[in-house]
Amino acid sequence: MATWANLGLQDSSSPLMEQLNFFHDHTLLILTMITILVGYIMGMLMFNQFTNRFLLHGQTIEIIWTVLPAIILMFIAFPSLRLLYLMDEINTPSITLKSIGHQWYWSYEYSDFLNLEFDSYMIPTNEVETNGFRLVDVDNRVVLPMNNQIRILVTATDVLHSWTVPSLGVKVDATPGRLNQINFLINRPGLFFGQCSEICGANHSCMPI
């Protein structure tokens, strides 16, 4: 879960989130190099006393500053597209969980079992135990197996919601009248927190996962 002064992404708990972390670092490195190069060139232009009379028009330099950014964009686009396809890939799931968004709580159904469904409400601040987590803990937690392909079916009954668990790299919009699905695998045991990520009314911040 997110902690104080945590400026980066949360630690990954699934292979997908691990790849997203790598992609984030990869893109950030490219952006850092571009920023340093452009900053250096701008600094040189401001403090340079000399003028190059041949730099006003030059076919070669124009080709370079057109082709080079295109190549850099390819270095960002290809890993990004690979990740997009990986995230959309639906493998054979071992278990299916249906998550339904309401104002302002989640209800869950384990589709593989008969009559296994429950509502999940946030624990009010005055009822949180000493070692509990304020505003992110619930009365009925979702329990899922690790090292198994899990499919989540997400929908809503009233307004738009979004089922989001950052450390698993999962974010699915819950839309009334529509069933969205996503596949993931948890590769380490733990307690993972998320929240609704679509503004859904007055108590939007009070429907944790």
XYZ file of C-alpha atoms in Angstrom:
209
model
C 0.000 0.000 0.000
C 1.050 3.630 -0.389
C 3.071 5.071 2.501
C 4.195 8.538 3.559
C 6.623 10.259 1.143
C 6.245 7.443 -1.377
C 6.753 9.313 -4.654
C 7.079 6.231 -6.872
C 4.764 3.382 -7.775
C 3.802 0.764 -5.204
C 5.754 -2.499 -5.013
C 4.441 -4.930 -7.594
C 2.553 -8.060 -6.546
C 1.834 -9.370 -10.033
C 3.905 -9.954 -13.192
C 1.884 -7.291 -15.035
C 2.622 -4.610 -12.451
C 6.290 -5.609 -12.527
C 6.341 -5.004 -16.293
C 4.521 -1.676 -15.805
C 7.212 -0.653 -13.294
C 9.950 -1.537 -15.797
C 8.181 0.413 -18.547
C 7.792 3.424 -16.246
C 11.531 3.414 -15.454
C 12.425 2.897 -19.126
C 10.276 5.874 -20.246
C 11.497 8.056 -17.385
C 15.119 7.434 -18.420
C 14.365 8.499 -22.005
C 12.547 11.635 -20.774
C 15.454 12.491 -18.445
C 17.980 12.208 -21.295
C 15.818 14.401 -23.578
C 15.353 17.020 -20.823
C 19.106 17.170 -20.107
C 19.994 17.426 -23.818
C 17.403 20.156 -24.566
C 18.334 22.045 -21.371
C 22.029 21.931 -22.296
C 21.345 23.171 -25.863
C 19.107 26.011 -24.584
C 21.776 27.027 -22.076
C 24.432 27.039 -24.788
C 22.204 29.154 -27.060
C 21.605 31.745 -24.317
C 25.231 32.111 -23.238
C 27.023 31.552 -26.548
C 28.548 34.727 -28.032
C 29.225 33.246 -31.461
C 26.908 32.952 -34.481
C 27.019 30.138 -37.007
C 26.053 31.648 -40.364
C 25.432 28.193 -41.892
C 22.934 27.069 -39.216
C 20.049 29.224 -40.474
C 19.078 26.557 -43.030
C 20.562 23.100 -43.314
C 19.090 19.997 -44.880
C 21.185 17.611 -42.787
C 20.298 19.010 -39.357
C 16.596 19.129 -40.277
C 16.660 15.449 -41.264
C 18.412 14.591 -37.969
C 15.945 16.467 -35.735
C 13.008 14.881 -37.575
C 14.255 11.275 -37.674
C 15.779 11.144 -34.170
C 12.526 11.957 -32.270
C 10.668 9.403 -34.433
C 13.183 6.699 -33.434
C 12.907 7.701 -29.764
C 9.097 7.480 -29.969
C 9.437 3.957 -31.381
C 11.504 2.981 -28.324
C 8.533 4.084 -26.177
C 5.713 2.834 -28.442
C 6.809 -0.793 -28.939
C 7.156 -1.717 -25.222
C 3.902 0.169 -24.551
C 1.967 -1.775 -27.217
C 3.447 -5.052 -25.974
C 2.182 -4.263 -22.473
C -1.266 -3.265 -23.736
C -1.668 -6.624 -25.477
C -0.331 -8.493 -22.431
C -2.882 -6.785 -20.182
C -5.743 -7.676 -22.545
C -4.701 -11.320 -22.775
C -7.253 -13.605 -21.092
C -5.671 -16.881 -20.003
C -7.699 -19.821 -18.689
C -8.827 -18.532 -15.271
C -8.742 -20.786 -12.191
C -11.304 -18.620 -10.418
C -13.755 -15.886 -11.390
C -14.770 -13.018 -9.126
C -17.625 -10.681 -10.000
C -17.390 -7.202 -8.538
C -20.415 -4.896 -8.558
C -20.096 -1.208 -7.694
C -22.830 0.572 -5.733
C -23.080 3.997 -4.120
C -20.933 3.605 -1.998
C -19.806 0.024 -1.452
C -18.765 -3.036 -3.442
C -20.550 -6.373 -3.607
C -18.788 -9.546 -4.703
C -19.860 -12.895 -6.134
C -17.630 -15.947 -6.491
C -19.140 -17.330 -9.702
C -17.517 -20.782 -9.338
C -19.373 -21.492 -6.081
C -23.064 -21.649 -5.244
C -24.493 -18.751 -3.206
C -21.133 -17.231 -2.268
C -21.708 -13.480 -2.348
C -21.307 -10.617 0.098
C -21.205 -6.832 0.438
C -18.005 -5.018 1.353
C -18.325 -1.716 3.251
C -15.615 0.589 4.543
C -15.053 0.337 8.296
C -16.086 3.713 9.817
C -13.274 5.686 11.457
C -14.759 5.323 14.970
C -14.819 1.507 14.610
C -11.290 0.988 13.253
C -9.077 -1.115 15.540
C -5.755 0.237 16.820
C -3.751 -1.711 14.226
C -6.341 -1.172 11.448
C -6.040 1.042 8.393
C -8.307 4.091 8.420
C -10.395 4.724 5.268
C -8.906 1.774 3.335
C -10.049 -1.269 5.332
C -13.371 -3.076 4.865
C -15.634 -5.326 6.956
C -15.559 -8.184 4.384
C -12.294 -8.641 2.528
C -11.919 -10.405 -0.822
C -9.777 -13.542 -0.557
C -8.012 -14.755 -3.717
C -5.420 -17.511 -4.314
C -1.855 -16.693 -5.337
C -0.073 -18.214 -8.371
C -3.428 -18.772 -10.097
C -4.968 -16.964 -13.035
C -7.822 -14.839 -11.685
C -10.572 -13.248 -13.779
C -12.457 -10.241 -12.445
C -15.811 -9.296 -13.979
C -16.693 -5.712 -13.113
C -19.981 -3.839 -13.449
C -22.059 -1.242 -11.569
C -25.705 -0.740 -10.655
C -26.008 3.060 -10.493
C -23.151 5.304 -11.676
C -19.616 4.861 -13.019
C -17.117 3.318 -10.599
C -13.607 1.952 -11.095
C -12.196 -1.188 -9.424
C -8.521 -0.395 -8.822
C -5.719 -2.168 -6.949
C -2.411 -0.385 -7.782
C 0.007 -3.069 -6.522
C -1.648 -5.638 -8.818
C -1.657 -3.296 -11.806
C -5.449 -3.605 -12.098
C -7.869 -0.818 -12.986
C -11.253 -1.633 -14.527
C -14.155 0.736 -15.090
C -17.459 -0.406 -13.600
C -20.150 0.772 -16.002
C -23.910 0.209 -15.492
C -25.268 -2.222 -18.101
C -21.800 -3.340 -19.178
C -19.579 -6.213 -18.028
C -15.825 -5.532 -18.184
C -13.232 -8.183 -17.437
C -9.532 -8.333 -16.636
C -7.120 -11.145 -15.908
C -4.233 -11.131 -13.416
C -2.020 -13.345 -11.296
C -0.902 -12.617 -7.723
C 2.692 -13.812 -7.285
C 3.171 -13.129 -3.575
C 0.949 -13.374 -0.509
C -0.177 -10.176 1.183
C -2.891 -7.676 1.987
C -3.503 -5.392 -0.982
C -5.509 -2.168 -0.847
C -7.302 -0.233 -3.549
C -10.034 2.349 -3.935
C -12.697 3.409 -6.397
C -10.895 5.534 -9.006
C -13.861 7.127 -10.743
C -15.600 10.082 -9.060
C -18.992 8.591 -8.201
C -20.647 10.999 -5.782
C -20.403 12.373 -2.244
C -18.822 9.283 -0.635
C -16.548 8.387 -3.546
C -13.562 8.139 -1.205
C -15.424 5.740 1.114
C -15.503 2.577 -1.016
C -12.113 0.892 -0.603
C -11.137 -2.521 -1.981
